[in-house]
Every structure is written in C-alpha cells, then in structure tokens.
Amino acid sequence: PDLGRRFAERKRCADAECSMLMCRGKATRDFTGPDCRFVNFKKGEAVYVYYKLIGKSTELWAGSVGSDFGYFPKDLLEINHNYSNEELELPTDVSLIYYF
C-alpha cells in the first residue's frame, strides 16, 4: 500500500492516544536525521519513546529529546527505564502524530 509520508501502517503505543511514555533510554551515539520528521540527538542524551513503528519500518521509533519530537533508529537507544509494559497496536495516522 502507498503510505505517503508515513513509514509504516501500524504502531505500538502505551495508550490509545499514543501520548503516554513507553520507555526512556540513552543515545548510544550522535544522530542527525535526513529531514524534519526525525529528531536529532547527541550521544548520552535522554530520549523518551512514545511509540514504536511496526510492519514495514520496524527500525524506527518516535520520541522526544528536550522539546523536539520525531523519529529515530531504535538501534541508537539503550533503554534504561520502562514506563509501561502494555503495548496497544494501532494504525498509524498522520493526525495522531504529536508535536511538542
């Protein structure tokens, strides 16, 4: 299917609105995204995860660093705290993307 600007058709979240934190981790190295949909961070910064893409782009998660929000490769994050063990599977929808 044509996903347009979406990277995947489905995602996993801690709640139906994808507004609750799933986990927090520490960046294992610097990351600069290819466009404005990605969040940039430096090694050692705290990264907060709000949802995880599943299906086509399982390597991308969405979260925040400071006041910036966006996608990043999950392999660049060392999880150090889980806020929720519950994961709901939901369709990705551009209207559900939160920007802080």
PDB file of C-alpha atoms in Angstrom:
ATOM      1  CA  PRO A   1       0.000   0.000   0.000  1.00  0.00           C
ATOM      2  CA  ASP A   2       1.004   3.594  -0.578  1.00  0.00           C
ATOM      3  CA  LEU A   3       1.909   5.001   2.832  1.00  0.00           C
ATOM      4  CA  GLY A   4       2.539   8.529   1.609  1.00  0.00           C
ATOM      5  CA  ARG A   5       4.687  10.273   4.198  1.00  0.00           C
ATOM      6  CA  ARG A   6       4.109   7.513   6.765  1.00  0.00           C
ATOM      7  CA  PHE A   7       6.846   4.968   7.370  1.00  0.00           C
ATOM      8  CA  ALA A   8       4.520   2.134   8.472  1.00  0.00           C
ATOM      9  CA  GLU A   9       0.835   1.226   8.623  1.00  0.00           C
ATOM     10  CA  ARG A  10       0.836   0.264  12.316  1.00  0.00           C
ATOM     11  CA  LYS A  11       2.481   1.260  15.582  1.00  0.00           C
ATOM     12  CA  ARG A  12       2.647   0.140  19.201  1.00  0.00           C
ATOM     13  CA  CYS A  13       1.735   2.606  21.947  1.00  0.00           C
ATOM     14  CA  ALA A  14       1.169   2.562  25.718  1.00  0.00           C
ATOM     15  CA  ASP A  15      -2.325   4.109  25.349  1.00  0.00           C
ATOM     16  CA  ALA A  16      -4.922   4.713  22.627  1.00  0.00           C
ATOM     17  CA  GLU A  17      -3.734   8.307  22.023  1.00  0.00           C
ATOM     18  CA  CYS A  18      -0.013   7.408  21.980  1.00  0.00           C
ATOM     19  CA  SER A  19       0.530  10.211  24.474  1.00  0.00           C
ATOM     20  CA  MET A  20       1.922   8.144  27.361  1.00  0.00           C
ATOM     21  CA  LEU A  21       5.619   7.378  27.573  1.00  0.00           C
ATOM     22  CA  MET A  22       6.615   3.805  26.803  1.00  0.00           C
ATOM     23  CA  CYS A  23      10.247   3.985  27.849  1.00  0.00           C
ATOM     24  CA  ARG A  24      13.315   6.175  28.242  1.00  0.00           C
ATOM     25  CA  GLY A  25      16.802   5.498  27.046  1.00  0.00           C
ATOM     26  CA  LYS A  26      20.217   6.972  26.477  1.00  0.00           C
ATOM     27  CA  ALA A  27      21.516   7.731  22.986  1.00  0.00           C
ATOM     28  CA  THR A  28      24.462   5.469  22.190  1.00  0.00           C
ATOM     29  CA  ARG A  29      25.809   7.857  19.537  1.00  0.00           C
ATOM     30  CA  ASP A  30      25.037  11.122  17.730  1.00  0.00           C
ATOM     31  CA  PHE A  31      22.165  11.106  15.228  1.00  0.00           C
ATOM     32  CA  THR A  32      21.139  13.694  12.647  1.00  0.00           C
ATOM     33  CA  GLY A  33      18.002  12.783  10.722  1.00  0.00           C
ATOM     34  CA  PRO A  34      17.610  13.140   6.969  1.00  0.00           C
ATOM     35  CA  ASP A  35      14.625  15.532   7.259  1.00  0.00           C
ATOM     36  CA  CYS A  36      12.364  17.374   9.706  1.00  0.00           C
ATOM     37  CA  ARG A  37      10.365  14.233  10.592  1.00  0.00           C
ATOM     38  CA  PHE A  38      13.358  12.997  12.607  1.00  0.00           C
ATOM     39  CA  VAL A  39      14.646  14.088  15.995  1.00  0.00           C
ATOM     40  CA  ASN A  40      18.365  14.817  16.325  1.00  0.00           C
ATOM     41  CA  PHE A  41      20.375  13.941  19.408  1.00  0.00           C
ATOM     42  CA  LYS A  42      23.886  13.640  20.801  1.00  0.00           C
ATOM     43  CA  LYS A  43      25.461  10.608  22.429  1.00  0.00           C
ATOM     44  CA  GLY A  44      24.409  10.350  26.066  1.00  0.00           C
ATOM     45  CA  GLU A  45      21.221  12.427  25.748  1.00  0.00           C
ATOM     46  CA  ALA A  46      17.970  11.121  27.233  1.00  0.00           C
ATOM     47  CA  VAL A  47      15.441  10.031  24.601  1.00  0.00           C
ATOM     48  CA  TYR A  48      11.776   9.443  25.532  1.00  0.00           C
ATOM     49  CA  VAL A  49       9.809   6.910  23.433  1.00  0.00           C
ATOM     50  CA  TYR A  50       6.088   7.443  22.718  1.00  0.00           C
ATOM     51  CA  TYR A  51       5.528   4.804  20.043  1.00  0.00           C
ATOM     52  CA  LYS A  52       7.238   2.108  18.014  1.00  0.00           C
ATOM     53  CA  LEU A  53       6.543   1.570  14.327  1.00  0.00           C
ATOM     54  CA  ILE A  54       5.745  -1.999  13.334  1.00  0.00           C
ATOM     55  CA  GLY A  55       5.476  -3.684   9.962  1.00  0.00           C
ATOM     56  CA  LYS A  56       7.416  -2.062   7.136  1.00  0.00           C
ATOM     57  CA  SER A  57       9.706   0.186   9.244  1.00  0.00           C
ATOM     58  CA  THR A  58      10.303  -1.696  12.483  1.00  0.00           C
ATOM     59  CA  GLU A  59      13.673   0.003  12.900  1.00  0.00           C
ATOM     60  CA  LEU A  60      12.085   3.411  13.639  1.00  0.00           C
ATOM     61  CA  TRP A  61      10.633   4.639  16.913  1.00  0.00           C
ATOM     62  CA  ALA A  62       9.113   8.039  17.694  1.00  0.00           C
ATOM     63  CA  GLY A  63      10.011  10.123  20.678  1.00  0.00           C
ATOM     64  CA  SER A  64      11.353  13.312  22.124  1.00  0.00           C
ATOM     65  CA  VAL A  65      14.640  14.866  23.117  1.00  0.00           C
ATOM     66  CA  GLY A  66      14.069  18.033  25.088  1.00  0.00           C
ATOM     67  CA  SER A  67      11.251  19.866  23.310  1.00  0.00           C
ATOM     68  CA  ASP A  68      11.945  18.219  19.915  1.00  0.00           C
ATOM     69  CA  PHE A  69       9.855  15.280  18.668  1.00  0.00           C
ATOM     70  CA  GLY A  70      10.427  12.903  15.772  1.00  0.00           C
ATOM     71  CA  TYR A  71      11.571   9.530  14.503  1.00  0.00           C
ATOM     72  CA  PHE A  72      14.921   7.908  15.171  1.00  0.00           C
ATOM     73  CA  PRO A  73      16.540   4.479  14.638  1.00  0.00           C
ATOM     74  CA  LYS A  74      15.765   2.269  17.638  1.00  0.00           C
ATOM     75  CA  ASP A  75      19.247   0.731  17.472  1.00  0.00           C
ATOM     76  CA  LEU A  76      20.715   4.042  18.698  1.00  0.00           C
ATOM     77  CA  LEU A  77      18.924   3.828  22.040  1.00  0.00           C
ATOM     78  CA  GLU A  78      19.942   1.950  25.170  1.00  0.00           C
ATOM     79  CA  ILE A  79      16.728   1.515  27.200  1.00  0.00           C
ATOM     80  CA  ASN A  80      17.198   2.289  30.887  1.00  0.00           C
ATOM     81  CA  HIS A  81      13.597   2.664  32.109  1.00  0.00           C
ATOM     82  CA  ASN A  82      10.227   1.214  31.039  1.00  0.00           C
ATOM     83  CA  TYR A  83       7.180   3.289  31.940  1.00  0.00           C
ATOM     84  CA  SER A  84       4.626   0.784  30.677  1.00  0.00           C
ATOM     85  CA  ASN A  85       4.645  -2.894  29.813  1.00  0.00           C
ATOM     86  CA  GLU A  86       1.336  -2.624  27.976  1.00  0.00           C
ATOM     87  CA  GLU A  87       1.501  -2.149  24.223  1.00  0.00           C
ATOM     88  CA  LEU A  88      -1.538  -1.442  22.063  1.00  0.00           C
ATOM     89  CA  GLU A  89      -1.302  -1.995  18.315  1.00  0.00           C
ATOM     90  CA  LEU A  90      -2.863   0.885  16.396  1.00  0.00           C
ATOM     91  CA  PRO A  91      -2.938   2.161  12.817  1.00  0.00           C
ATOM     92  CA  THR A  92      -0.556   4.988  12.036  1.00  0.00           C
ATOM     93  CA  ASP A  93      -2.423   8.109  11.105  1.00  0.00           C
ATOM     94  CA  VAL A  94      -0.854  11.480  10.375  1.00  0.00           C
ATOM     95  CA  SER A  95      -3.453  13.126  12.633  1.00  0.00           C
ATOM     96  CA  LEU A  96      -2.179  11.109  15.614  1.00  0.00           C
ATOM     97  CA  ILE A  97       1.394  12.377  15.411  1.00  0.00           C
ATOM     98  CA  TYR A  98       2.075  14.650  18.349  1.00  0.00           C
ATOM     99  CA  TYR A  99       4.465  17.565  18.171  1.00  0.00           C
ATOM    100  CA  PHE A 100       5.584  19.146  21.418  1.00  0.00           C
TER     101      PHE A 100
END
